[in-house]
Tab-separated table of C-alpha atoms in Angstrom:
chain	number	residue	atom	x	y	z
A	159	PHE	CA	0.164	0.038	0.185
A	160	SER	CA	1.100	3.497	-0.762
A	161	THR	CA	0.153	6.832	0.767
A	162	MET	CA	-1.863	7.700	-2.431
A	163	SER	CA	-3.975	4.626	-1.600
A	164	TYR	CA	-4.992	6.194	1.801
A	165	ASN	CA	-5.672	9.601	0.121
A	166	SER	CA	-8.631	8.002	-1.634
A	167	TRP	CA	-10.398	8.590	1.863
A	168	THR	CA	-8.653	11.411	3.157
A	169	GLY	CA	-7.993	13.587	0.161
A	170	ASN	CA	-10.384	12.413	-2.570
A	171	LEU	CA	-13.438	11.574	-0.554
A	172	VAL	CA	-12.853	14.484	1.934
A	173	THR	CA	-10.789	17.183	0.706
A	174	ASN	CA	-9.145	20.290	2.268
A	175	HIS	CA	-10.890	23.270	1.447
A	176	THR	CA	-7.567	25.189	0.499
A	177	TRP	CA	-4.006	24.478	0.768
A	178	SER	CA	-3.801	26.428	3.872
A	179	HIS	CA	-5.704	23.256	5.482
A	180	PHE	CA	-3.540	20.757	3.752
A	181	TRP	CA	-2.944	18.846	6.968
A	182	LEU	CA	-6.523	17.629	6.810
A	183	ASN	CA	-5.399	15.588	3.939
A	184	GLU	CA	-2.217	14.564	5.031
A	185	GLY	CA	-2.295	14.186	8.737
A	186	TRP	CA	-5.445	12.016	8.459
A	187	THR	CA	-3.669	9.994	5.701
A	188	MET	CA	-0.611	9.305	8.038
A	189	TRP	CA	-2.894	8.279	10.962
A	190	LEU	CA	-4.679	6.090	8.559
A	191	GLN	CA	-1.743	4.453	7.109
A	192	ARG	CA	-0.195	3.724	10.516
A	193	LYS	CA	-3.590	2.055	11.607
A	194	ILE	CA	-3.661	-0.095	8.571
A	195	VAL	CA	0.149	-1.102	8.939
A	196	THR	CA	-0.692	-2.521	12.262
A	197	LYS	CA	-3.440	-4.585	10.986
A	198	ILE	CA	-1.142	-5.834	8.015
A	199	HIS	CA	1.340	-7.027	10.785
A	200	ASN	CA	-1.275	-7.946	13.393
A	201	ASP	CA	1.028	-5.890	15.809
A	202	GLU	CA	0.036	-2.700	17.382
A	203	ARG	CA	3.747	-1.977	17.966
A	204	PHE	CA	4.123	-0.972	14.249
A	205	PHE	CA	1.991	2.345	14.846
A	206	ASP	CA	4.565	3.660	17.078
A	207	PHE	CA	7.597	2.249	15.205
A	208	ASP	CA	6.582	4.326	12.134
A	209	ALA	CA	5.667	7.379	13.999
A	210	ILE	CA	9.088	7.389	15.807
A	211	GLY	CA	10.833	8.121	12.302
A	212	GLY	CA	7.821	10.621	11.580
A	213	TRP	CA	8.927	12.615	14.759
A	214	LYS	CA	12.428	12.836	13.467
A	215	HIS	CA	11.430	14.007	10.040
A	216	LEU	CA	9.178	16.642	11.528
A	217	LYS	CA	11.781	17.909	13.995
A	218	ASP	CA	14.385	18.299	11.274
A	219	ASP	CA	11.858	20.248	8.941
A	220	VAL	CA	10.757	22.458	11.848
A	221	SER	CA	14.393	23.368	12.462
A	222	LEU	CA	14.953	23.867	8.602
A	223	HIS	CA	11.950	26.014	7.761
A	224	SER	CA	10.676	29.415	8.795
A	225	PRO	CA	8.533	29.385	12.191
A	226	ALA	CA	5.589	30.307	10.068
A	227	ALA	CA	5.916	27.356	7.958
A	228	SER	CA	5.536	24.982	11.058
A	229	ARG	CA	1.830	26.164	11.563
A	230	LEU	CA	-0.856	23.698	10.715
A	231	VAL	CA	-3.041	26.292	9.210
A	232	LEU	CA	-0.896	28.439	6.911
A	233	THR	CA	-1.238	31.866	5.669
A	234	LEU	CA	0.019	31.343	2.122
A	235	GLY	CA	-0.645	34.780	0.582
A	236	ASP	CA	1.350	35.338	-2.531
A	237	ASP	CA	4.293	33.178	-1.361
A	238	ASP	CA	5.534	30.285	-3.325
A	239	PRO	CA	3.731	27.244	-1.609
A	240	ASP	CA	6.896	25.227	-2.331
A	241	ASP	CA	8.673	27.303	0.397
A	242	SER	CA	6.367	26.022	2.987
A	243	TYR	CA	6.031	22.464	1.734
A	244	SER	CA	7.442	20.027	4.451
A	245	SER	CA	6.493	17.075	6.682
A	246	VAL	CA	4.658	19.486	8.871
A	247	PRO	CA	1.108	18.777	7.604
A	248	TYR	CA	1.810	15.205	7.549
A	249	GLU	CA	3.416	14.639	10.961
A	250	LYS	CA	2.279	17.549	12.966
A	251	GLY	CA	-1.224	16.897	11.604
A	252	PHE	CA	-0.866	13.190	12.671
A	253	HIS	CA	0.195	14.152	16.268
A	254	LEU	CA	-2.943	16.389	16.499
A	255	LEU	CA	-5.277	13.517	15.601
A	256	TYR	CA	-3.074	11.179	17.795
A	257	ALA	CA	-3.461	13.535	20.745
A	258	LEU	CA	-7.203	13.590	20.105
A	259	GLU	CA	-7.285	9.677	19.949
A	260	ARG	CA	-5.514	9.575	23.251
A	261	MET	CA	-7.959	11.838	24.937
A	262	VAL	CA	-10.988	10.100	23.854
A	263	GLY	CA	-9.950	6.517	23.372
A	264	SER	CA	-9.007	4.599	20.269
A	265	ALA	CA	-12.521	2.952	19.918
A	266	ASN	CA	-14.215	6.132	20.197
A	267	PHE	CA	-11.843	8.131	17.808
A	268	LEU	CA	-12.307	5.396	15.299
A	269	THR	CA	-16.213	5.869	15.517
A	270	PHE	CA	-15.476	9.481	14.995
A	271	ALA	CA	-13.104	8.916	11.939
A	272	ARG	CA	-16.058	7.068	10.291
A	273	ALA	CA	-18.538	9.846	11.227
A	274	TYR	CA	-16.119	12.458	10.009
A	275	LEU	CA	-15.713	10.749	6.533
A	276	LYS	CA	-19.448	10.203	6.230
A	277	LYS	CA	-20.135	13.913	7.163
A	278	PHE	CA	-17.816	15.402	4.824
A	279	ALA	CA	-17.834	12.908	1.966
A	280	PHE	CA	-17.522	14.548	-1.375
A	281	LEU	CA	-17.002	17.969	0.376
A	282	THR	CA	-14.217	20.216	1.162
A	283	VAL	CA	-13.639	21.050	4.886
A	284	ARG	CA	-11.648	23.833	6.771
A	285	SER	CA	-9.836	23.120	9.908
A	286	GLU	CA	-12.411	25.057	11.895
A	287	GLU	CA	-15.169	22.970	10.611
A	288	PHE	CA	-13.071	19.942	11.731
A	289	ARG	CA	-12.620	21.315	15.144
A	290	ASP	CA	-16.325	22.110	15.609
A	291	PHE	CA	-17.309	18.739	14.287
A	292	PHE	CA	-15.117	16.912	16.813
A	293	ASN	CA	-16.394	18.941	19.663
A	294	SER	CA	-20.009	18.367	18.673
A	295	HIS	CA	-19.483	14.644	18.243
A	296	PHE	CA	-17.996	14.237	21.681
A	297	GLU	CA	-19.826	16.803	23.696
A	298	GLY	CA	-22.009	15.016	26.276
A	299	SER	CA	-21.077	11.690	24.894
A	300	GLY	CA	-19.293	10.276	27.821
A	301	ALA	CA	-16.422	9.396	26.194
A	302	VAL	CA	-14.592	12.344	27.629
A	303	SER	CA	-15.563	15.098	30.149
A	304	ASP	CA	-16.888	18.159	28.761
A	305	VAL	CA	-14.367	19.974	30.806
A	306	THR	CA	-11.442	18.042	29.262
A	307	LEU	CA	-13.127	18.716	25.821
A	308	LYS	CA	-13.104	22.408	26.453
A	309	SER	CA	-9.621	22.645	27.669
A	310	PHE	CA	-8.138	21.127	24.544
A	311	ASP	CA	-5.705	23.719	23.134
A	312	TRP	CA	-6.929	23.956	19.554
A	313	ASP	CA	-5.395	27.470	18.825
A	314	SER	CA	-1.942	26.136	19.938
A	315	TRP	CA	-2.293	23.271	17.753
A	316	LEU	CA	-3.745	24.850	14.600
A	317	TYR	CA	-1.962	28.268	14.679
A	318	GLY	CA	1.058	27.889	16.879
A	319	GLU	CA	4.707	27.524	15.535
A	320	GLY	CA	7.163	24.794	16.410
A	321	MET	CA	6.896	21.131	17.523
A	322	PRO	CA	3.444	19.905	18.679
A	323	PRO	CA	2.548	21.233	21.801
A	324	CYS	CA	1.942	17.638	23.413
A	325	GLY	CA	5.661	17.017	23.241
A	326	GLU	CA	7.217	13.826	22.036
A	327	PRO	CA	4.701	10.963	23.015
A	328	ASN	CA	5.944	7.968	25.079
A	329	PHE	CA	6.343	5.813	22.137
A	330	ASP	CA	6.727	1.938	22.409
A	331	ARG	CA	10.276	1.625	21.109
A	332	THR	CA	10.319	-2.253	21.163
A	333	LEU	CA	10.544	-2.438	17.505
A	334	SER	CA	13.287	0.250	17.245
A	335	SER	CA	15.258	-0.656	20.156
A	336	ASP	CA	17.731	-3.014	18.178
A	337	ALA	CA	18.341	-0.172	15.439
A	338	GLU	CA	19.040	2.415	17.939
A	339	ALA	CA	21.269	0.246	19.978
A	340	LEU	CA	23.217	-0.571	16.821
A	341	ALA	CA	23.676	3.205	16.136
A	342	LYS	CA	25.024	3.932	19.522
A	343	ASP	CA	27.484	1.064	19.066
A	344	TRP	CA	28.787	2.515	15.776
A	345	ILE	CA	29.129	5.922	17.249
A	346	ALA	CA	31.161	4.338	20.203
A	347	HIS	CA	33.226	2.523	17.710
A	348	ASP	CA	34.137	5.594	15.804
A	349	GLU	CA	35.003	7.266	19.070
A	350	LYS	CA	37.601	4.562	19.881
A	351	ASP	CA	41.390	5.209	19.159
A	352	GLY	CA	43.565	3.093	17.053
A	353	SER	CA	42.913	1.097	13.829
A	354	ASN	CA	42.465	-2.195	15.498
A	355	ALA	CA	38.969	-1.715	16.997
A	356	HIS	CA	36.554	-4.128	15.421
A	357	PRO	CA	33.185	-2.663	14.350
A	358	PRO	CA	30.045	-3.833	15.537
A	359	SER	CA	29.090	-7.241	14.333
A	360	ALA	CA	25.381	-7.369	14.229
A	361	ASP	CA	23.662	-9.035	11.365
A	362	ILE	CA	21.046	-6.885	9.746
A	363	SER	CA	20.732	-8.849	6.559
A	364	LYS	CA	17.260	-9.871	7.764
A	365	TRP	CA	16.092	-6.404	8.836
A	366	THR	CA	13.274	-4.957	7.062
A	367	SER	CA	13.882	-1.657	5.277
A	368	PRO	CA	11.839	0.429	7.811
A	369	GLN	CA	14.469	-1.062	10.524
A	370	LYS	CA	17.348	0.011	8.352
A	371	VAL	CA	15.972	3.461	8.166
A	372	CYS	CA	15.267	3.728	11.758
A	373	PHE	CA	18.946	2.687	12.374
A	374	LEU	CA	20.254	5.340	9.918
A	375	ASP	CA	17.859	8.048	11.508
A	376	ALA	CA	19.320	7.093	15.158
A	377	MET	CA	22.995	7.473	13.559
A	378	LEU	CA	22.049	10.945	12.107
A	379	SER	CA	20.373	11.953	15.689
A	380	GLY	CA	23.440	10.752	17.452
A	381	LEU	CA	25.763	12.514	15.158
A	382	GLU	CA	23.856	16.164	15.725
A	383	ASN	CA	26.001	17.398	18.516
A	384	ARG	CA	29.537	15.910	17.669
A	385	SER	CA	31.942	15.543	14.684
A	386	PRO	CA	31.243	13.522	11.828
A	387	LEU	CA	32.141	9.840	11.379
A	388	LYS	CA	35.783	8.994	10.504
A	389	LEU	CA	36.194	7.879	6.991
A	390	SER	CA	37.604	4.500	8.203
A	391	THR	CA	33.965	4.077	9.925
A	392	ILE	CA	32.237	4.978	6.794
A	393	LYS	CA	34.291	2.425	5.004
A	394	SER	CA	33.463	-0.069	7.450
A	395	MET	CA	29.826	0.463	7.001
A	396	LYS	CA	29.968	0.264	3.311
A	397	GLU	CA	31.814	-3.166	3.445
A	398	LEU	CA	29.392	-4.603	5.988
A	399	TYR	CA	25.942	-3.222	4.734
A	400	LYS	CA	26.479	-2.050	1.140
A	401	PHE	CA	24.237	1.009	1.792
A	402	HIS	CA	25.902	2.861	-0.904
A	403	GLU	CA	24.778	0.467	-3.439
A	404	THR	CA	21.167	0.129	-2.364
A	405	LYS	CA	18.290	0.925	-4.741
A	406	ASN	CA	16.231	2.069	-1.598
A	407	CYS	CA	16.242	5.856	-2.045
A	408	GLU	CA	15.188	6.391	1.683
A	409	ILE	CA	18.206	4.146	3.074
A	410	LEU	CA	20.682	5.711	0.316
A	411	PHE	CA	19.551	9.396	0.893
A	412	ARG	CA	20.268	8.765	4.906
A	413	PHE	CA	23.620	7.114	4.291
A	414	CYS	CA	24.811	9.787	1.777
A	415	MET	CA	23.859	12.412	4.566
A	416	ILE	CA	26.223	10.629	6.862
A	417	GLY	CA	28.876	9.831	4.360
A	418	VAL	CA	29.038	13.520	2.835
A	419	SER	CA	29.274	15.065	6.163
A	420	SER	CA	32.355	12.835	6.543
A	421	SER	CA	33.669	14.139	3.384
A	422	ASP	CA	33.499	10.628	1.612
A	423	GLU	CA	34.382	11.898	-1.953
A	424	ASP	CA	33.035	8.625	-3.312
A	425	LEU	CA	29.547	9.557	-2.564
A	426	TYR	CA	29.669	12.922	-4.237
């Protein structure tokens, strides 16, 4: 399945009124995609596993773009839309929906999602209409207290800048722990003196592509506040993993980010 498949519901069936409300397409699509992945694998942990990588992508884009571009509801004006295009509508939009799901409970939120698609089928929708429909759906329902419902900070979510106001959720890192541990091992290996140190020996040949992406994302995060890897470390990673030869663009892009920062001219 691809993201475009999920856009059949959240994008084609229900469409954002203008590009200022683009997150209503893509935030819903990310939420739906992650729900479907858990059903495919019959494992709820895949929801968090995928969201962990999304959080890093969002964090990178928020630091890269202007503060105004990190708002969910954008004021585009005459600016080039490409200047504001990022993972924000996808991942920050997802986290708004995920925060609402945690507030009312998963079963109740799934019922709401169905009601939302039915209500706005073959129509366009604004963020304010979504907010009002959510509040009217749950007001007096017993799923959540009216006090909690009214205290939800919609303004910070829809119009605020920066990362989601909820902070990073307490993700289940069971599926990502091996990848994150291996990243730490490689960074520790790089910090050792001498050429006789042996690189980490973990066999990742049976890892899925998302696990390899998670490993490289963890490497990039671990290298943010320190010097790049030594060229000898990049060479060892090439010999063991062949990342530089992969046809998977997500893996290749991340490895090139690591290698280029280390001035590996073979990757230029």
